GROMACS .gro file of C-alpha atoms in nm:
model
  410
    1MET     CA    1   2.872   0.366   2.769
    2VAL     CA    2   2.916   0.712   2.613
    3TRP     CA    3   2.640   0.637   2.359
    4HIS     CA    4   2.400   0.519   2.630
    5ARG     CA    5   2.468   0.822   2.848
    6TRP     CA    6   2.424   1.097   2.591
    7VAL     CA    7   2.151   0.936   2.381
    8GLY     CA    8   1.962   0.859   2.701
    9LEU     CA    9   1.987   1.223   2.807
   10ALA     CA   10   1.874   1.342   2.463
   11MET     CA   11   1.568   1.115   2.478
   12ALA     CA   12   1.483   1.164   2.846
   13ALA     CA   13   1.205   1.422   2.819
   14PHE     CA   14   1.043   1.244   2.524
   15LEU     CA   15   1.048   0.904   2.697
   16VAL     CA   16   0.898   1.050   3.014
   17ILE     CA   17   0.612   1.195   2.806
   18ALA     CA   18   0.566   0.872   2.611
   19GLY     CA   19   0.578   0.651   2.920
   20PHE     CA   20   0.344   0.861   3.132
   21THR     CA   21   0.086   0.922   2.859
   22GLY     CA   22   0.112   0.560   2.746
   23ALA     CA   23   0.026   0.440   3.097
   24ILE     CA   24  -0.286   0.659   3.093
   25ILE     CA   25  -0.415   0.584   2.743
   26THR     CA   26  -0.389   0.210   2.807
   27PHE     CA   27  -0.731   0.269   2.963
   28GLN     CA   28  -0.833   0.548   2.725
   29ASP     CA   29  -1.179   0.413   2.642
   30GLU     CA   30  -1.278   0.364   3.005
   31LEU     CA   31  -1.137   0.698   3.119
   32ASP     CA   32  -1.294   0.880   2.825
   33ALA     CA   33  -1.636   0.730   2.899
   34TRP     CA   34  -1.597   0.814   3.270
   35LEU     CA   35  -1.506   1.175   3.198
   36ASN     CA   36  -1.770   1.219   2.927
   37PRO     CA   37  -2.078   1.012   3.009
   38HIS     CA   38  -2.290   1.259   2.809
   39LEU     CA   39  -2.110   1.141   2.494
   40PHE     CA   40  -2.076   0.770   2.559
   41GLN     CA   41  -2.379   0.670   2.765
   42PRO     CA   42  -2.715   0.701   2.589
   43ALA     CA   43  -3.029   0.670   2.795
   44TRP     CA   44  -3.167   0.321   2.741
   45GLN     CA   45  -3.536   0.306   2.653
   46ALA     CA   46  -3.684  -0.033   2.740
   47GLY     CA   47  -3.866  -0.194   2.449
   48GLN     CA   48  -3.737   0.053   2.191
   49PRO     CA   49  -3.544  -0.120   1.909
   50MET     CA   50  -3.210  -0.011   1.770
   51LEU     CA   51  -3.201   0.178   1.444
   52ASP     CA   52  -3.036  -0.012   1.162
   53PRO     CA   53  -2.694   0.103   1.034
   54TYR     CA   54  -2.842   0.280   0.732
   55GLN     CA   55  -3.086   0.480   0.943
   56LEU     CA   56  -2.809   0.573   1.185
   57GLN     CA   57  -2.588   0.693   0.901
   58VAL     CA   58  -2.870   0.909   0.763
   59ARG     CA   59  -2.945   1.056   1.109
   60ALA     CA   60  -2.576   1.121   1.165
   61GLN     CA   61  -2.539   1.299   0.830
   62GLN     CA   62  -2.852   1.508   0.893
   63GLN     CA   63  -2.720   1.628   1.228
   64ALA     CA   64  -2.352   1.655   1.142
   65PRO     CA   65  -2.189   1.999   1.155
   66ALA     CA   66  -2.204   2.202   0.835
   67ASN     CA   67  -1.950   2.119   0.564
   68THR     CA   68  -1.878   1.772   0.702
   69ARG     CA   69  -1.960   1.424   0.573
   70VAL     CA   70  -2.037   1.094   0.744
   71ASP     CA   71  -1.868   0.858   0.501
   72GLU     CA   72  -1.918   0.536   0.695
   73LEU     CA   73  -2.160   0.276   0.820
   74GLN     CA   74  -2.124   0.130   1.169
   75PHE     CA   75  -2.241  -0.230   1.205
   76LYS     CA   76  -2.110  -0.319   1.551
   77LEU     CA   77  -2.402  -0.187   1.756
   78PRO     CA   78  -2.509  -0.259   2.117
   79GLN     CA   79  -2.702  -0.581   2.132
   80ASN     CA   80  -2.892  -0.536   2.457
   81ALA     CA   81  -2.994  -0.296   2.730
   82GLN     CA   82  -2.697  -0.382   2.949
   83ALA     CA   83  -2.448  -0.299   2.673
   84ALA     CA   84  -2.616   0.032   2.597
   85HIS     CA   85  -2.636   0.120   2.966
   86HIS     CA   86  -2.259   0.079   2.999
   87GLY     CA   87  -2.183   0.336   2.733
   88GLU     CA   88  -2.232   0.208   2.382
   89ALA     CA   89  -2.306   0.521   2.184
   90VAL     CA   90  -2.231   0.484   1.815
   91GLN     CA   91  -1.932   0.691   1.706
   92PHE     CA   92  -1.898   0.831   1.356
   93ARG     CA   93  -1.589   0.987   1.205
   94LEU     CA   94  -1.651   1.318   1.026
   95THR     CA   95  -1.459   1.425   0.717
   96PRO     CA   96  -1.457   1.775   0.564
   97VAL     CA   97  -1.638   1.844   0.239
   98ASP     CA   98  -1.346   2.070   0.149
   99PRO     CA   99  -1.019   1.889   0.238
  100GLN     CA  100  -0.848   2.228   0.280
  101ALA     CA  101  -1.106   2.358   0.527
  102SER     CA  102  -1.057   2.333   0.903
  103LEU     CA  103  -1.289   2.109   1.103
  104HIS     CA  104  -1.478   2.218   1.412
  105ALA     CA  105  -1.562   1.854   1.494
  106ASP     CA  106  -1.434   1.519   1.367
  107GLN     CA  107  -1.625   1.279   1.594
  108LEU     CA  108  -2.001   1.245   1.630
  109PHE     CA  109  -2.177   1.043   1.903
  110ILE     CA  110  -2.524   0.904   1.827
  111ASP     CA  111  -2.787   0.735   2.044
  112PRO     CA  112  -2.841   0.397   1.868
  113GLN     CA  113  -3.211   0.391   1.961
  114SER     CA  114  -3.332   0.743   1.891
  115GLY     CA  115  -3.067   0.850   1.643
  116GLN     CA  116  -3.022   1.175   1.832
  117VAL     CA  117  -2.679   1.333   1.854
  118LEU     CA  118  -2.534   1.307   2.204
  119GLY     CA  119  -2.249   1.540   2.119
  120SER     CA  120  -1.949   1.602   1.896
  121ARG     CA  121  -1.588   1.697   1.946
  122LEU     CA  122  -1.266   1.785   1.768
  123SER     CA  123  -1.026   1.515   1.880
  124THR     CA  124  -0.724   1.727   1.785
  125ALA     CA  125  -0.822   2.013   2.019
  126GLY     CA  126  -0.628   2.106   2.332
  127PRO     CA  127  -0.644   1.948   2.678
  128PHE     CA  128  -0.844   2.219   2.850
  129GLN     CA  129  -1.185   2.058   2.804
  130ARG     CA  130  -1.276   1.723   2.949
  131GLU     CA  131  -1.418   1.612   2.612
  132THR     CA  132  -1.078   1.646   2.447
  133LEU     CA  133  -0.841   1.555   2.732
  134LEU     CA  134  -0.798   1.186   2.646
  135PRO     CA  135  -0.769   1.243   2.268
  136PHE     CA  136  -0.509   1.512   2.344
  137LEU     CA  137  -0.306   1.273   2.562
  138TYR     CA  138  -0.321   1.016   2.283
  139LYS     CA  139  -0.188   1.270   2.034
  140LEU     CA  140   0.073   1.388   2.284
  141HIS     CA  141   0.187   1.027   2.318
  142TYR     CA  142   0.273   0.969   1.954
  143SER     CA  143   0.332   1.318   1.811
  144LEU     CA  144   0.383   1.558   2.104
  145ALA     CA  145   0.048   1.709   1.995
  146LEU     CA  146   0.235   1.913   1.734
  147PRO     CA  147   0.059   2.006   1.407
  148GLY     CA  148   0.146   1.840   1.079
  149VAL     CA  149   0.411   1.572   1.054
  150SER     CA  150   0.675   1.742   1.269
  151GLY     CA  151   0.570   1.575   1.595
  152ARG     CA  152   0.555   1.228   1.441
  153LEU     CA  153   0.895   1.284   1.280
  154ILE     CA  154   1.049   1.385   1.614
  155MET     CA  155   0.897   1.091   1.799
  156GLY     CA  156   0.996   0.860   1.514
  157ILE     CA  157   1.359   0.968   1.541
  158VAL     CA  158   1.339   0.921   1.919
  159ALA     CA  159   1.196   0.572   1.860
  160VAL     CA  160   1.489   0.478   1.635
  161LEU     CA  161   1.737   0.599   1.899
  162TRP     CA  162   1.536   0.422   2.170
  163THR     CA  163   1.549   0.094   1.975
  164LEU     CA  164   1.926   0.115   1.934
  165ASP     CA  165   1.979   0.230   2.292
  166THR     CA  166   1.772  -0.058   2.433
  167ILE     CA  167   2.007  -0.301   2.260
  168VAL     CA  168   2.314  -0.111   2.382
  169ALA     CA  169   2.177  -0.098   2.737
  170PHE     CA  170   2.126  -0.475   2.737
  171PHE     CA  171   2.488  -0.542   2.637
  172LEU     CA  172   2.611  -0.300   2.903
  173THR     CA  173   2.460  -0.529   3.170
  174LEU     CA  174   2.660  -0.831   3.052
  175PRO     CA  175   2.959  -0.918   3.272
  176ARG     CA  176   3.304  -0.868   3.131
  177ARG     CA  177   3.520  -1.167   3.047
  178GLN     CA  178   3.724  -1.291   3.339
  179PRO     CA  179   3.920  -1.600   3.224
  180GLN     CA  180   4.063  -1.661   3.572
  181SER     CA  181   3.732  -1.616   3.754
  182LYS     CA  182   3.594  -1.914   3.946
  183SER     CA  183   3.240  -1.777   3.928
  184SER     CA  184   3.008  -1.889   3.650
  185TYR     CA  185   2.883  -1.646   3.388
  186TRP     CA  186   2.538  -1.641   3.546
  187GLN     CA  187   2.677  -1.575   3.894
  188ARG     CA  188   2.861  -1.270   3.762
  189TRP     CA  189   2.552  -1.152   3.566
  190LYS     CA  190   2.300  -1.217   3.844
  191PRO     CA  191   2.361  -0.889   4.036
  192ALA     CA  192   2.247  -0.694   3.729
  193TRP     CA  193   1.898  -0.843   3.772
  194LEU     CA  194   1.868  -0.754   4.142
  195VAL     CA  195   1.825  -0.444   4.359
  196LYS     CA  196   2.027  -0.416   4.681
  197TRP     CA  197   1.764  -0.251   4.898
  198GLN     CA  198   1.998  -0.236   5.199
  199ALA     CA  199   2.255  -0.028   5.008
  200SER     CA  200   2.284   0.350   4.984
  201GLY     CA  201   2.033   0.560   4.795
  202THR     CA  202   2.281   0.608   4.512
  203ARG     CA  203   2.328   0.232   4.473
  204ILE     CA  204   1.953   0.163   4.491
  205ASN     CA  205   1.895   0.425   4.219
  206PHE     CA  206   2.158   0.258   3.998
  207ASP     CA  207   2.021  -0.092   4.062
  208LEU     CA  208   1.665   0.018   3.982
  209HIS     CA  209   1.780   0.171   3.656
  210ARG     CA  210   1.973  -0.137   3.552
  211ALA     CA  211   1.754  -0.418   3.690
  212VAL     CA  212   1.413  -0.286   3.582
  213GLY     CA  213   1.551  -0.203   3.239
  214LEU     CA  214   1.693  -0.554   3.212
  215TRP     CA  215   1.374  -0.728   3.322
  216LEU     CA  216   1.168  -0.522   3.074
  217CYS     CA  217   1.429  -0.519   2.798
  218SER     CA  218   1.239  -0.735   2.548
  219VAL     CA  219   0.910  -0.550   2.609
  220LEU     CA  220   1.075  -0.209   2.575
  221LEU     CA  221   1.239  -0.324   2.252
  222ILE     CA  222   0.897  -0.422   2.114
  223PHE     CA  223   0.752  -0.085   2.216
  224ALA     CA  224   1.047   0.104   2.068
  225TRP     CA  225   1.048  -0.075   1.733
  226SER     CA  226   0.669  -0.062   1.701
  227SER     CA  227   0.695   0.314   1.763
  228VAL     CA  228   0.926   0.331   1.461
  229MET     CA  229   0.659   0.138   1.268
  230PHE     CA  230   0.385   0.382   1.368
  231ASN     CA  231   0.579   0.702   1.301
  232LEU     CA  232   0.840   0.620   1.036
  233ARG     CA  233   0.681   0.328   0.857
  234GLU     CA  234   0.776   0.423   0.501
  235GLN     CA  235   1.104   0.593   0.587
  236VAL     CA  236   1.264   0.338   0.823
  237TYR     CA  237   1.046   0.044   0.927
  238LEU     CA  238   0.955  -0.104   0.589
  239PRO     CA  239   1.298  -0.052   0.427
  240VAL     CA  240   1.448  -0.253   0.715
  241MET     CA  241   1.178  -0.518   0.760
  242THR     CA  242   1.120  -0.594   0.390
  243LYS     CA  243   1.481  -0.717   0.380
  244LEU     CA  244   1.398  -0.965   0.657
  245MET     CA  245   1.038  -1.071   0.589
  246PRO     CA  246   0.789  -1.075   0.300
  247PHE     CA  247   0.503  -0.820   0.312
  248ASP     CA  248   0.175  -0.771   0.131
  249LEU     CA  249   0.151  -0.395   0.080
  250SER     CA  250  -0.160  -0.387  -0.137
  251TRP     CA  251  -0.364  -0.202   0.127
  252ARG     CA  252  -0.121   0.091   0.142
  253SER     CA  253  -0.036   0.089  -0.228
  254ILE     CA  254  -0.374   0.203  -0.363
  255PRO     CA  255  -0.301   0.526  -0.553
  256LYS     CA  256  -0.490   0.848  -0.493
  257LEU     CA  257  -0.728   0.976  -0.759
  258PRO     CA  258  -0.646   1.297  -0.948
  259GLN     CA  259  -0.945   1.450  -0.768
  260PRO     CA  260  -1.134   1.310  -0.465
  261LEU     CA  261  -1.486   1.184  -0.524
  262THR     CA  262  -1.737   1.463  -0.471
  263SER     CA  263  -2.051   1.249  -0.481
  264LEU     CA  264  -2.150   0.914  -0.336
  265PRO     CA  265  -2.070   0.646  -0.599
  266MET     CA  266  -2.378   0.441  -0.504
  267PRO     CA  267  -2.635   0.417  -0.223
  268TRP     CA  268  -2.496   0.275   0.099
  269PRO     CA  269  -2.707  -0.047   0.088
  270GLN     CA  270  -2.571  -0.124  -0.261
  271ALA     CA  271  -2.212  -0.052  -0.151
  272HIS     CA  272  -2.266  -0.275   0.152
  273GLN     CA  273  -2.395  -0.557  -0.067
  274LEU     CA  274  -2.096  -0.534  -0.302
  275ALA     CA  275  -1.858  -0.535  -0.004
  276GLN     CA  276  -2.028  -0.840   0.146
  277GLN     CA  277  -2.001  -1.032  -0.182
  278ALA     CA  278  -1.634  -0.941  -0.223
  279MET     CA  279  -1.556  -1.035   0.136
  280GLN     CA  280  -1.735  -1.368   0.103
  281GLY     CA  281  -1.510  -1.467  -0.188
  282PHE     CA  282  -1.201  -1.331  -0.015
  283ALA     CA  283  -1.280  -1.523   0.305
  284GLN     CA  284  -1.327  -1.848   0.115
  285SER     CA  285  -0.999  -1.810  -0.073
  286HIS     CA  286  -0.811  -1.732   0.250
  287HIS     CA  287  -0.996  -1.990   0.464
  288LEU     CA  288  -1.133  -1.728   0.703
  289GLN     CA  289  -1.430  -1.755   0.935
  290ILE     CA  290  -1.623  -1.427   0.955
  291ASP     CA  291  -1.759  -1.354   1.303
  292TYR     CA  292  -1.931  -1.018   1.253
  293GLU     CA  293  -1.928  -0.700   1.045
  294ASP     CA  294  -1.763  -0.394   1.191
  295ARG     CA  295  -1.772  -0.093   0.956
  296LEU     CA  296  -1.777   0.025   0.595
  297ARG     CA  297  -1.600   0.347   0.496
  298LEU     CA  298  -1.571   0.543   0.174
  299ASP     CA  299  -1.221   0.667   0.097
  300ARG     CA  300  -1.293   0.949  -0.148
  301GLU     CA  301  -0.926   1.021  -0.215
  302ARG     CA  302  -0.861   0.669  -0.347
  303GLY     CA  303  -1.208   0.586  -0.479
  304VAL     CA  304  -1.255   0.272  -0.269
  305TYR     CA  305  -1.480   0.140   0.004
  306GLN     CA  306  -1.299  -0.009   0.302
  307TYR     CA  307  -1.497  -0.296   0.453
  308PHE     CA  308  -1.394  -0.422   0.798
  309VAL     CA  309  -1.509  -0.745   0.963
  310HIS     CA  310  -1.397  -0.953   1.257
  311SER     CA  311  -1.257  -1.287   1.146
  312SER     CA  312  -1.053  -1.583   1.261
  313ALA     CA  313  -0.745  -1.385   1.155
  314ASP     CA  314  -0.808  -1.103   1.404
  315LEU     CA  315  -0.603  -1.042   1.717
  316ARG     CA  316  -0.850  -0.813   1.895
  317GLN     CA  317  -1.178  -0.947   2.027
  318ASP     CA  318  -1.361  -0.615   2.049
  319ARG     CA  319  -1.293  -0.482   1.699
  320GLY     CA  320  -1.275  -0.618   1.347
  321ASN     CA  321  -0.957  -0.539   1.155
  322THR     CA  322  -0.983  -0.790   0.872
  323ALA     CA  323  -1.050  -0.567   0.574
  324ILE     CA  324  -1.075  -0.539   0.198
  325ALA     CA  325  -1.071  -0.228  -0.018
  326ILE     CA  326  -1.306  -0.246  -0.317
  327ASP     CA  327  -1.344  -0.015  -0.614
  328ALA     CA  328  -1.620   0.231  -0.532
  329TYR     CA  329  -1.798   0.164  -0.865
  330THR     CA  330  -1.724  -0.196  -0.961
  331GLY     CA  331  -1.668  -0.374  -0.629
  332GLU     CA  332  -1.336  -0.516  -0.752
  333ILE     CA  333  -1.093  -0.587  -0.468
  334LYS     CA  334  -0.803  -0.340  -0.479
  335GLY     CA  335  -0.627  -0.441  -0.159
  336HIS     CA  336  -0.670  -0.630   0.166
  337TRP     CA  337  -0.555  -0.623   0.528
  338LEU     CA  338  -0.518  -0.933   0.743
  339PRO     CA  339  -0.399  -0.910   1.105
  340THR     CA  340  -0.261  -1.266   1.081
  341GLN     CA  341  -0.258  -1.557   0.833
  342ASP     CA  342  -0.095  -1.339   0.570
  343GLN     CA  343   0.267  -1.265   0.484
  344SER     CA  344   0.496  -1.306   0.784
  345GLY     CA  345   0.593  -0.938   0.778
  346ASN     CA  346   0.230  -0.830   0.807
  347THR     CA  347   0.165  -1.075   1.089
  348PHE     CA  348   0.475  -0.966   1.279
  349SER     CA  349   0.385  -0.599   1.236
  350ASN     CA  350   0.029  -0.649   1.354
  351TRP     CA  351   0.145  -0.844   1.656
  352ILE     CA  352   0.392  -0.581   1.775
  353GLY     CA  353   0.132  -0.313   1.707
  354ALA     CA  354  -0.131  -0.498   1.910
  355LEU     CA  355   0.119  -0.556   2.194
  356HIS     CA  356   0.212  -0.187   2.192
  357MET     CA  357  -0.153  -0.078   2.212
  358ALA     CA  358  -0.254  -0.347   2.466
  359GLN     CA  359  -0.515  -0.495   2.233
  360VAL     CA  360  -0.445  -0.860   2.322
  361PHE     CA  361  -0.450  -1.087   2.629
  362GLY     CA  362  -0.723  -0.892   2.807
  363LEU     CA  363  -0.710  -0.688   3.127
  364PRO     CA  364  -0.397  -0.848   3.282
  365TYR     CA  365  -0.185  -0.744   2.987
  366ARG     CA  366  -0.335  -0.393   2.983
  367ILE     CA  367  -0.235  -0.354   3.348
  368PHE     CA  368   0.112  -0.481   3.259
  369VAL     CA  369   0.143  -0.223   2.977
  370CYS     CA  370   0.030   0.052   3.213
  371VAL     CA  371   0.294  -0.051   3.469
  372THR     CA  372   0.554  -0.075   3.192
  373GLY     CA  373   0.480   0.284   3.089
  374LEU     CA  374   0.535   0.403   3.445
  375SER     CA  375   0.848   0.187   3.467
  376LEU     CA  376   0.984   0.358   3.156
  377VAL     CA  377   0.943   0.691   3.334
  378MET     CA  378   1.126   0.552   3.637
  379ILE     CA  379   1.411   0.408   3.426
  380THR     CA  380   1.452   0.742   3.250
  381VAL     CA  381   1.447   0.949   3.570
  382THR     CA  382   1.694   0.719   3.748
  383GLY     CA  383   1.921   0.738   3.444
  384VAL     CA  384   1.920   1.119   3.458
  385LEU     CA  385   1.997   1.102   3.832
  386ILE     CA  386   2.292   0.868   3.768
  387TRP     CA  387   2.431   1.113   3.512
  388SER     CA  388   2.371   1.410   3.742
  389ARG     CA  389   2.552   1.249   4.037
  390LYS     CA  390   2.846   1.142   3.820
  391ARG     CA  391   2.868   1.495   3.683
  392GLN     CA  392   2.869   1.640   4.033
  393SER     CA  393   3.135   1.390   4.143
  394SER     CA  394   3.344   1.477   3.839
  395LYS     CA  395   3.321   1.847   3.926
  396VAL     CA  396   3.432   1.777   4.283
  397VAL     CA  397   3.730   1.572   4.161
  398LYS     CA  398   3.832   1.845   3.917
  399THR     CA  399   3.802   2.110   4.187
  400LEU     CA  400   4.022   1.907   4.425
  401GLN     CA  401   4.276   1.846   4.150
  402ARG     CA  402   4.282   2.218   4.071
  403LYS     CA  403   4.340   2.307   4.437
  404LYS     CA  404   4.614   2.048   4.462
  405TRP     CA  405   4.784   2.189   4.153
  406HIS     CA  406   4.769   2.543   4.292
  407ARG     CA  407   4.920   2.429   4.622
  408SER     CA  408   5.200   2.241   4.453
  409GLY     CA  409   5.267   2.539   4.231
  410ALA     CA  410   5.279   2.770   4.532
   0.00000   0.00000   0.00000
């Protein structure tokens, strides 16, 4: 009880931020496109074909801000007028030529027909422009929008405490042993799952805190532990999980080069061809069905191309996350990433990550995640109110005891 009270108080502000921003960014893409139609909604020209991925990459590089690179190809393009009309601009990630230099923009939005830039933005900027509001809320959600690693470290520590406290809170709802009781265990536990709406405001507040937390206990545990995975993967998550499940860590184990690549190792069409050949062999050996290509990126720090496709191993329907990393010069596979059908640790991690980010089960689950975020805020606020009322009651009792002592002494 003492742990739950004081750890809950210590986490309260952080959980309110995480829950509220999480509820909003569940619909980040839709809200972002609604706020910024000039970035996401190109004007559709009937009869005009789409540019191919190579042409789009060239146009993007030509129009990118000075001292930035477009080190990727985007293959998942709008297929028809209806898709383009509903906001299917092609987004490119910008990287600095000088890794030490500050960026003025890290996202570029391109019309897939004309190749013209619709706009750019720095996703790490503040919330005071509509272009950067949703990216700011996303960063606020996982790192408090603090620079460097400090925000992620803070939220990672909160996630560890949240994970432990969720387990403690569950056990606090269990009924105590009563050997002489005639009621069954379930009958004594049942009130913890219910809210007595006819009771006083204090009792309703307590019941909401306990019952909603109990109903959402398993979901909150998934969100808490996946938050540890996102923010303290190397420090906490993997040391714990590798003792329980096998992992393939080849994707994250590719070492950095002594110096990042300063020039393009080969033309993009040649790199694409090498990636396709490597993926074809990889898919055959892992019995994968490839549905479509998604993107190809050059990682200059590690000297590899990262090739993403959508396959039968993917969890998301709208994005391909089956990937291989190939040597930027030879095409040799250096690592791979499979959402499922790999080591059980990888599959488990990808599932809790997809559940956390509402990337599975369509719109109904996204609504559920949004409501869960708001419920987390409610659970936290009701918990603070319970503590506040108990503190006030304790003060009143101490005051009465003090007065009684003075009277008896007089």
